[in-house]
Coordinates of C-alpha atoms and ligand atoms in Angstrom, one line a residue:
M1 CA 67.6 -31.9 14.5
A2 CA 69.6 -28.8 13.5
R3 CA 71.3 -29.3 10.2
T4 CA 74.1 -27.7 8.2
I5 CA 72.7 -26.2 5.1
A6 CA 73.8 -23.8 2.4
I7 CA 72.2 -20.8 0.8
I8 CA 73.7 -19.9 -2.6
G9 CA 73.1 -16.3 -3.4
T10 CA 72.6 -13.8 -0.6
G11 CA 70.1 -11.5 -2.3
Y12 CA 66.7 -10.8 -0.9
V13 CA 65.4 -14.4 -0.8
G14 CA 68.7 -16.0 0.1
L15 CA 69.7 -13.7 2.9
V16 CA 66.3 -13.7 4.6
S17 CA 66.0 -17.5 4.2
G18 CA 69.5 -18.1 5.5
V19 CA 69.1 -15.9 8.5
C20 CA 65.7 -17.5 9.4
F21 CA 67.1 -21.0 9.0
A22 CA 70.0 -20.0 11.4
E23 CA 67.4 -18.5 13.8
H24 CA 66.0 -22.0 14.1
G25 CA 69.3 -23.5 15.1
N26 CA 70.7 -24.6 11.8
T27 CA 74.3 -23.9 10.7
V28 CA 74.0 -21.9 7.4
W29 CA 76.7 -21.4 4.9
C30 CA 75.8 -18.3 2.8
V31 CA 77.7 -18.2 -0.5
D32 CA 78.0 -15.2 -2.8
V33 CA 80.4 -14.0 -5.5
D34 CA 80.2 -10.4 -4.2
Q35 CA 83.1 -10.1 -1.9
A36 CA 82.3 -6.5 -0.7
K37 CA 78.8 -7.6 0.2
L38 CA 80.1 -10.7 2.1
E39 CA 82.3 -8.4 4.1
R40 CA 79.4 -6.2 5.1
L41 CA 77.3 -9.2 6.0
Q42 CA 80.2 -10.6 8.0
R43 CA 80.3 -7.4 10.0
G44 CA 76.6 -7.8 10.8
E45 CA 75.2 -5.3 8.3
A46 CA 72.0 -6.5 6.8
V47 CA 72.7 -4.9 3.3
I48 CA 69.0 -4.6 2.5
Y49 CA 66.3 -2.7 4.3
E50 CA 64.2 -5.3 5.9
P51 CA 62.5 -4.9 9.3
G52 CA 63.9 -7.3 11.9
L53 CA 66.6 -8.7 9.7
E54 CA 69.7 -7.0 11.1
P55 CA 69.4 -8.0 14.8
M56 CA 68.7 -11.6 13.8
L57 CA 71.7 -11.6 11.4
Q58 CA 73.9 -10.2 14.2
R59 CA 72.6 -12.7 16.8
N60 CA 73.2 -15.7 14.6
L61 CA 76.6 -14.5 13.4
H62 CA 77.6 -14.1 17.0
E63 CA 76.3 -17.6 17.8
G64 CA 78.4 -19.0 14.9
R65 CA 75.5 -20.3 13.0
L66 CA 75.9 -18.0 10.0
L67 CA 79.0 -18.4 7.8
F68 CA 79.6 -16.2 4.8
T69 CA 81.9 -17.3 2.0
N70 CA 82.6 -16.9 -1.7
D71 CA 83.9 -20.5 -1.8
L72 CA 81.1 -22.7 -3.0
S73 CA 83.2 -25.8 -2.4
Q74 CA 83.2 -25.2 1.4
A75 CA 79.4 -25.1 1.4
V76 CA 79.1 -28.2 -0.8
R77 CA 81.5 -30.1 1.5
H78 CA 79.5 -29.3 4.7
A79 CA 75.9 -28.8 3.7
T80 CA 73.4 -31.5 2.9
V81 CA 70.7 -29.2 1.6
L82 CA 71.8 -26.4 -0.8
F83 CA 69.2 -23.8 -1.6
L84 CA 69.7 -22.0 -4.9
C85 CA 68.6 -18.4 -4.4
L86 CA 70.0 -16.8 -7.5
P87 CA 68.6 -14.1 -9.8
T88 CA 66.5 -15.1 -12.8
P89 CA 66.3 -11.8 -14.7
P90 CA 64.1 -11.4 -17.7
D91 CA 65.6 -11.8 -21.1
A92 CA 64.6 -9.8 -24.2
D93 CA 61.3 -11.8 -24.6
G94 CA 60.4 -11.5 -20.9
A95 CA 61.3 -15.1 -20.3
A96 CA 63.3 -15.8 -17.0
D97 CA 67.0 -16.3 -17.6
V98 CA 68.0 -19.4 -15.6
R99 CA 71.7 -19.4 -16.5
A100 CA 72.9 -18.5 -13.0
V101 CA 70.8 -21.4 -11.6
L102 CA 72.0 -23.9 -14.1
E103 CA 75.7 -22.9 -13.9
T104 CA 75.7 -23.0 -10.1
A105 CA 74.1 -26.4 -10.2
E106 CA 76.8 -27.6 -12.6
R107 CA 79.5 -26.2 -10.3
I108 CA 78.0 -28.1 -7.4
A109 CA 78.1 -31.3 -9.4
H110 CA 81.7 -30.7 -10.3
I111 CA 82.7 -30.2 -6.7
V112 CA 80.8 -33.3 -5.5
R113 CA 82.4 -35.3 -8.2
D114 CA 86.0 -33.9 -7.9
E115 CA 86.0 -34.1 -4.1
G116 CA 84.5 -37.6 -4.1
I117 CA 81.6 -36.5 -1.8
D118 CA 79.5 -39.7 -1.5
Q119 CA 76.8 -38.5 1.0
L120 CA 73.4 -37.2 -0.1
R121 CA 73.3 -33.7 -1.4
I122 CA 69.9 -32.0 -2.1
V123 CA 69.9 -29.1 -4.5
V124 CA 66.7 -27.0 -4.0
T125 CA 65.6 -24.3 -6.3
R126 CA 64.2 -21.5 -4.1
S127 CA 64.3 -18.4 -6.3
T128 CA 61.5 -18.1 -8.8
V129 CA 62.3 -20.3 -11.8
P130 CA 60.1 -21.3 -14.7
V131 CA 58.5 -24.7 -14.9
G132 CA 60.9 -27.4 -15.9
T133 CA 64.0 -25.8 -14.3
A134 CA 64.3 -28.4 -11.5
A135 CA 64.2 -31.1 -14.2
M136 CA 66.9 -29.2 -16.1
V137 CA 69.0 -28.9 -13.0
R138 CA 68.7 -32.6 -12.4
E139 CA 69.6 -33.5 -15.9
R140 CA 72.8 -31.4 -15.8
V141 CA 74.0 -32.6 -12.4
H142 CA 73.4 -36.2 -13.2
A143 CA 75.2 -35.9 -16.5
L144 CA 78.2 -34.3 -14.7
A145 CA 78.3 -36.5 -11.6
P146 CA 76.5 -39.7 -12.5
A147 CA 77.8 -41.6 -9.5
A148 CA 77.0 -39.0 -6.9
D149 CA 73.8 -39.0 -4.8
I150 CA 72.5 -35.5 -5.8
R151 CA 68.7 -35.0 -5.6
V152 CA 66.8 -32.0 -6.8
A153 CA 63.6 -30.4 -5.5
S154 CA 61.7 -27.1 -5.9
N155 CA 60.8 -25.0 -2.9
P156 CA 59.5 -21.6 -4.0
E157 CA 59.5 -18.7 -1.6
F158 CA 56.5 -16.3 -1.2
M159 CA 57.9 -13.5 0.9
S160 CA 57.1 -9.9 0.2
E161 CA 59.5 -7.1 0.9
G162 CA 59.0 -5.3 4.2
N163 CA 57.4 -8.4 5.7
A164 CA 60.0 -11.0 4.6
V165 CA 61.3 -12.0 8.0
R166 CA 57.9 -12.5 9.5
E167 CA 56.6 -14.3 6.4
T168 CA 59.5 -16.6 6.4
L169 CA 59.3 -17.5 10.1
T170 CA 55.6 -17.9 10.0
P171 CA 54.7 -18.6 6.4
D172 CA 51.1 -19.0 5.2
R173 CA 52.3 -22.2 3.6
V174 CA 55.5 -23.9 2.6
V175 CA 55.5 -25.6 -0.8
I176 CA 57.8 -28.5 -1.5
G177 CA 58.0 -29.8 -5.0
T178 CA 59.3 -33.4 -5.1
R179 CA 58.1 -36.9 -4.9
D180 CA 61.3 -38.3 -3.4
P181 CA 60.5 -39.6 0.1
E182 CA 64.0 -38.9 1.5
V183 CA 64.0 -35.3 0.2
I184 CA 60.5 -34.8 1.6
A185 CA 61.6 -36.1 5.0
M186 CA 64.7 -33.8 5.1
L187 CA 62.8 -30.7 4.0
Q188 CA 59.9 -31.5 6.4
E189 CA 62.5 -31.7 9.2
L190 CA 64.0 -28.4 8.2
Y191 CA 60.7 -26.6 8.0
R192 CA 59.1 -28.2 11.1
P193 CA 59.7 -25.1 13.3
F194 CA 58.1 -22.9 10.6
V195 CA 54.9 -24.7 9.9
N196 CA 52.0 -26.3 11.7
N197 CA 49.2 -28.7 10.8
Y198 CA 46.2 -26.3 10.9
D199 CA 46.9 -22.9 9.4
R200 CA 50.5 -22.9 8.2
P201 CA 50.8 -26.2 6.3
L202 CA 53.7 -27.7 4.5
L203 CA 52.3 -28.7 1.1
V204 CA 54.1 -31.5 -0.8
M205 CA 53.5 -31.7 -4.6
D206 CA 55.3 -32.7 -7.8
E207 CA 58.0 -30.3 -8.7
K208 CA 56.4 -28.8 -11.8
S209 CA 53.2 -27.9 -9.8
A210 CA 55.4 -26.3 -7.2
E211 CA 57.2 -24.2 -9.9
V212 CA 53.8 -23.2 -11.4
T213 CA 52.4 -22.4 -8.0
K214 CA 54.9 -19.6 -7.5
Y215 CA 54.1 -17.9 -10.8
A216 CA 50.4 -18.5 -10.3
A217 CA 50.5 -16.8 -6.9
N218 CA 52.2 -13.7 -8.2
A219 CA 50.1 -13.6 -11.4
F220 CA 46.9 -13.8 -9.3
L221 CA 48.0 -10.9 -7.1
A222 CA 48.9 -8.8 -10.1
L223 CA 45.6 -9.7 -11.7
R224 CA 43.6 -8.5 -8.7
I225 CA 45.5 -5.2 -8.8
S226 CA 45.0 -4.8 -12.5
F227 CA 41.3 -5.7 -12.2
M228 CA 40.9 -2.9 -9.7
N229 CA 42.9 -0.4 -11.7
E230 CA 40.8 -1.1 -14.8
L231 CA 37.6 -0.9 -12.8
S232 CA 38.8 2.5 -11.4
V233 CA 38.7 3.9 -14.9
Y234 CA 35.2 2.7 -15.2
C235 CA 34.2 4.1 -11.8
D236 CA 35.7 7.4 -12.9
A237 CA 33.6 7.4 -16.1
V238 CA 30.3 6.5 -14.4
G239 CA 30.8 8.6 -11.2
A240 CA 31.3 5.7 -8.8
D241 CA 34.0 5.6 -6.1
I242 CA 36.6 2.7 -6.4
E243 CA 37.4 2.9 -2.7
L244 CA 33.8 2.2 -1.8
V245 CA 33.5 -0.5 -4.4
R246 CA 36.7 -2.0 -2.9
T247 CA 35.3 -2.3 0.6
G248 CA 32.0 -3.4 -0.8
I249 CA 33.5 -6.4 -2.5
G250 CA 36.4 -7.0 -0.1
F251 CA 34.2 -8.1 2.8
D252 CA 33.1 -11.0 0.8
P253 CA 35.3 -13.8 2.3
R254 CA 35.5 -15.4 -1.2
I255 CA 37.2 -12.2 -2.4
G256 CA 39.0 -10.9 0.6
R257 CA 40.3 -7.4 1.2
S258 CA 43.9 -7.5 0.3
Y259 CA 45.5 -6.7 -3.0
L260 CA 42.5 -4.6 -4.1
H261 CA 44.0 -1.2 -4.0
A262 CA 43.8 0.8 -7.2
G263 CA 46.7 3.1 -7.8
L264 CA 49.6 3.6 -10.1
G265 CA 49.9 -0.1 -10.6
F266 CA 52.3 -2.8 -9.3
G267 CA 56.0 -2.7 -9.4
G268 CA 58.9 -4.3 -7.6
S269 CA 61.4 -7.0 -8.5
C270 CA 58.8 -9.8 -8.7
L271 CA 55.3 -9.1 -9.9
P272 CA 56.2 -7.4 -13.2
K273 CA 59.0 -9.9 -14.1
D274 CA 57.1 -13.0 -13.1
I275 CA 53.9 -12.2 -15.0
R276 CA 55.9 -11.6 -18.1
A277 CA 57.8 -14.8 -17.6
L278 CA 54.6 -16.7 -17.0
A279 CA 53.0 -15.2 -20.1
Q280 CA 56.1 -16.1 -22.2
S281 CA 56.2 -19.6 -20.8
A282 CA 52.5 -20.1 -21.6
R283 CA 52.9 -18.8 -25.1
Q284 CA 55.7 -21.2 -25.6
A285 CA 53.6 -24.1 -24.3
G286 CA 51.0 -23.1 -26.9
T287 CA 48.5 -22.2 -24.2
P288 CA 48.6 -18.4 -24.0
L289 CA 47.3 -17.0 -20.7
R290 CA 45.1 -14.1 -21.9
L291 CA 44.3 -12.8 -18.5
V292 CA 48.0 -12.6 -17.6
E293 CA 48.8 -10.9 -20.8
H294 CA 46.2 -8.2 -20.2
T295 CA 47.3 -7.8 -16.6
W296 CA 50.6 -6.4 -17.7
Q297 CA 49.1 -4.2 -20.4
I298 CA 46.6 -2.7 -17.9
N299 CA 49.4 -2.0 -15.5
L300 CA 51.3 0.0 -18.2
D301 CA 48.1 1.8 -19.2
Q302 CA 47.3 2.9 -15.7
L303 CA 50.5 4.9 -15.5
R304 CA 50.1 6.4 -18.9
R305 CA 46.6 7.4 -18.1
F306 CA 47.7 9.2 -14.9
A307 CA 50.4 11.1 -16.8
D308 CA 47.7 12.0 -19.5
R309 CA 45.6 13.4 -16.7
I310 CA 48.3 15.6 -15.4
R311 CA 49.1 16.9 -18.9
Q312 CA 45.4 17.6 -19.6
R313 CA 45.1 19.5 -16.4
F314 CA 47.8 21.8 -17.6
G315 CA 46.2 22.5 -21.0
G316 CA 47.9 19.7 -23.0
T317 CA 51.6 20.5 -22.1
I318 CA 53.7 20.1 -19.0
S319 CA 56.9 21.4 -20.5
G320 CA 58.6 23.6 -18.0
R321 CA 56.1 22.7 -15.2
R322 CA 57.6 21.7 -11.8
F323 CA 56.2 18.9 -9.8
G324 CA 56.8 17.9 -6.2
L325 CA 56.7 14.1 -6.0
W326 CA 56.2 12.1 -2.8
G327 CA 57.3 8.5 -2.9
L328 CA 60.0 6.8 -5.0
A329 CA 60.0 3.3 -3.7
F330 CA 57.9 0.7 -5.5
K331 CA 55.8 0.4 -2.3
P332 CA 56.1 1.8 1.3
N333 CA 58.6 0.5 3.8
T334 CA 61.3 -0.4 1.4
D335 CA 64.1 1.4 -0.3
D336 CA 63.7 -0.8 -3.4
V337 CA 63.0 1.1 -6.6
R338 CA 63.1 -1.8 -9.1
E339 CA 60.3 -1.4 -11.6
S340 CA 58.9 1.4 -9.3
P341 CA 55.8 3.0 -10.7
A342 CA 57.2 6.3 -9.3
H343 CA 60.3 6.0 -11.5
K344 CA 58.2 5.1 -14.5
L345 CA 56.0 8.1 -14.0
I346 CA 59.1 10.4 -13.6
A347 CA 60.3 9.1 -17.0
L348 CA 57.0 9.9 -18.6
L349 CA 56.8 13.4 -17.1
R350 CA 60.4 14.2 -17.9
A351 CA 60.0 13.1 -21.5
E352 CA 57.5 15.9 -21.8
G353 CA 59.8 18.5 -20.3
A354 CA 58.6 18.5 -16.7
Q355 CA 60.9 19.1 -13.7
I356 CA 60.6 16.8 -10.7
C357 CA 61.6 17.5 -7.1
A358 CA 61.2 14.3 -5.1
Y359 CA 61.1 13.1 -1.5
D360 CA 61.0 9.5 -0.2
P361 CA 61.7 8.5 3.4
E362 CA 64.0 5.6 2.4
A363 CA 64.5 5.5 -1.3
M364 CA 66.5 8.7 -2.0
T365 CA 69.9 7.0 -2.2
S366 CA 68.6 4.1 -4.3
T367 CA 66.9 6.5 -6.6
R368 CA 70.0 8.7 -6.9
R369 CA 71.9 5.6 -8.0
V370 CA 69.5 5.1 -10.9
L371 CA 68.4 8.6 -11.9
G372 CA 71.4 10.6 -10.8
D373 CA 70.7 14.3 -11.3
Q374 CA 67.7 13.8 -13.7
I375 CA 65.5 15.0 -10.8
E376 CA 66.0 17.1 -7.7
Y377 CA 66.0 15.6 -4.3
A378 CA 64.3 17.4 -1.4
S379 CA 65.5 17.3 2.2
D380 CA 61.9 16.7 3.4
M381 CA 58.4 16.2 2.1
Y382 CA 57.6 19.9 2.3
A383 CA 60.8 21.1 0.6
A384 CA 59.8 19.0 -2.4
L385 CA 56.8 21.3 -2.9
E386 CA 58.7 24.6 -3.0
G387 CA 57.5 26.4 -6.1
A388 CA 55.9 23.3 -7.5
D389 CA 52.8 23.5 -9.8
A390 CA 51.4 20.4 -8.2
L391 CA 52.1 17.6 -5.7
I392 CA 52.1 14.0 -7.1
I393 CA 51.7 11.1 -4.7
A394 CA 53.4 8.0 -6.1
T395 CA 54.0 5.8 -3.0
E396 CA 51.7 5.6 0.0
W397 CA 54.2 6.0 2.9
A398 CA 52.4 6.4 6.3
E399 CA 54.1 9.7 7.0
F400 CA 52.4 11.3 4.0
R401 CA 48.9 10.6 5.3
N402 CA 48.6 13.3 7.9
P403 CA 50.5 16.3 6.5
D404 CA 50.5 19.9 7.7
W405 CA 48.0 21.2 5.1
Q406 CA 48.8 24.8 5.7
R407 CA 52.5 24.2 5.2
M408 CA 51.7 22.4 2.0
K409 CA 49.7 25.3 0.7
S410 CA 52.4 27.8 1.5
C411 CA 55.1 25.7 -0.3
L412 CA 53.1 24.8 -3.4
H413 CA 52.8 27.3 -6.2
G414 CA 49.1 26.5 -6.5
N415 CA 46.9 24.0 -4.7
I416 CA 46.8 21.0 -7.0
I417 CA 47.3 17.4 -5.9
F418 CA 47.5 14.3 -8.1
D419 CA 47.2 11.4 -5.7
G420 CA 48.2 8.1 -7.4
R421 CA 47.6 6.2 -4.2
N422 CA 44.2 7.5 -2.9
L423 CA 45.6 8.7 0.4
W424 CA 42.8 11.1 1.2
Q425 CA 39.1 11.6 0.8
P426 CA 37.8 13.9 -1.9
S427 CA 35.3 15.4 0.6
E428 CA 38.2 16.2 3.0
M429 CA 40.2 17.8 0.3
E430 CA 37.2 19.9 -0.8
Q431 CA 36.9 21.3 2.7
L432 CA 40.6 22.0 2.8
G433 CA 40.4 23.9 -0.5
F434 CA 42.7 21.8 -2.6
E435 CA 42.2 20.8 -6.2
Y436 CA 42.4 17.0 -5.8
H437 CA 42.7 14.3 -8.5
S438 CA 42.9 10.7 -7.4
I439 CA 42.3 7.2 -8.9
G440 CA 38.7 6.1 -9.7
R441 CA 37.0 8.8 -7.7
R442 CA 35.5 12.2 -8.4
S443 CA 38.0 15.0 -8.8
V444 CA 37.6 18.1 -6.6
V445 CA 38.1 21.5 -8.2
P446 CA 37.4 24.3 -5.8
Ligands
UDX1 C1 55.5 -9.9 -4.2 C2 54.6 -11.0 -3.6 O1 53.7 -10.4 -2.7 C3 55.4 -12.1 -2.9 O2 54.6 -13.1 -2.5 C4 56.5 -12.6 -3.9 O3 57.3 -13.6 -3.3 C5 57.3 -11.5 -4.5 O4 56.5 -10.5 -5.1 P1 56.8 -7.7 -3.3 O5 57.4 -7.6 -4.7 O6 57.6 -7.5 -2.1 O7 56.1 -9.2 -3.2 O8 55.6 -6.7 -3.4 P2 54.0 -6.6 -3.0 O9 53.8 -6.2 -1.6 O10 53.3 -7.8 -3.4 O11 53.5 -5.4 -3.9 C6 53.7 -5.4 -5.3 C7 53.2 -4.2 -6.0 O12 51.8 -4.1 -6.0 C8 53.7 -2.9 -5.3 O13 54.1 -2.0 -6.3 C9 52.4 -2.4 -4.6 O14 52.4 -1.0 -4.5 C10 51.4 -2.9 -5.6 N1 50.0 -3.1 -5.0 C11 49.9 -4.0 -4.0 C12 48.9 -2.4 -5.5 O15 49.1 -1.5 -6.4 N2 47.7 -2.6 -4.9 C13 47.5 -3.5 -3.9 O16 46.4 -3.7 -3.5 C14 48.6 -4.2 -3.4

């Protein structure tokens, strides 16, 4: 049965979840404090760059199943299930700051109490929150509205940017953290169109395990990447090729092929934040997670090592050197630059006096907002190379893979490429006459 639900927070997780719930026939109240954003959403603008989202948003708006408001009380009045999709930014220690989640839960409790709502309300934590958050939410709402029937559950999301709509509509799994039979039944009903019994299960567990599952998933992905990045340094030292090793291990079904790409390391709004939060939570629990701690350190080292390599190539100083940089987004197919390795590399190079002229198919505007005129922005990928001492690849956009080599040579000051994403084969670059440095593979110097 289609339900009326609420999504509190129309960020990445909230907006995609809300639109997908509406797509399955539910009426979804989307609440946010950002009035300008709500107006854009109301006009059918997706606000974020996410394939497939905008047409689905427009269709469901048109059908009247998506309602945008800054008035939380409207949502609480109408919706049985309220998904909290609020930011949990890192504090100074790296721990996740759950104030927005707790404050919103308290506001929900006030509304339920003050308006005398006596039907069931289920508050679901959907954004990534540290273990124990659902319990804290429960404690707060029960203290404020002891007579109300408010239940709390955890339901972490696992979507990745660029694939969020597909991953939400056809998730690998849905994790529900609660032992409350009524809540399980309600969430099972809501998720029925998204899951099946053979390869897209709905997994019910206790809420703490659900909360840890989310961090464990992201930490494990990060760990795989850092493992490969650390191994790439070893491959470099002993003359092996990390790309061949990657395929050599990836075909083992116990290992699998994804998340084994060595490069400049992982970025984005989740992996870096979540592994630091997990590490901090584990330290607090008196059970430090050593692998997780090192995962982060290796990620930082990988970038520094790449910058060192560039410096060494130019005789120990890059002051006054000019670099063309391809890729600013933290990964391809997004305009998101949060914790982008490209941005971190820019900071390292600029700190040593280098000039950067960058190009990215989607992330120029988002970068300009952060870096302003610290770098130059090229009108296309070749313009970024005009007069540059070298090309640096920081993000593996598909359109960089098959460039016009002659045009590159005529734009570049020399013929040097530092490829932080292993786009090309060293042998190919040898034939083309480039000096080519990549990750965990032999360098080519003509
Ligand atoms: C991630 C998780 O995949 C998702 O499940 C979670 O809900 C949120 O965090 P996302 O932040 O969109 O999603 O990025 P993801 O595609 O996982 O990539 C993270 C980073 O790892 C990127 O910077 C990417 O370039 C890097 N990466 C990924 C590698 O360096 N090597 C790889 O093999 C894979």
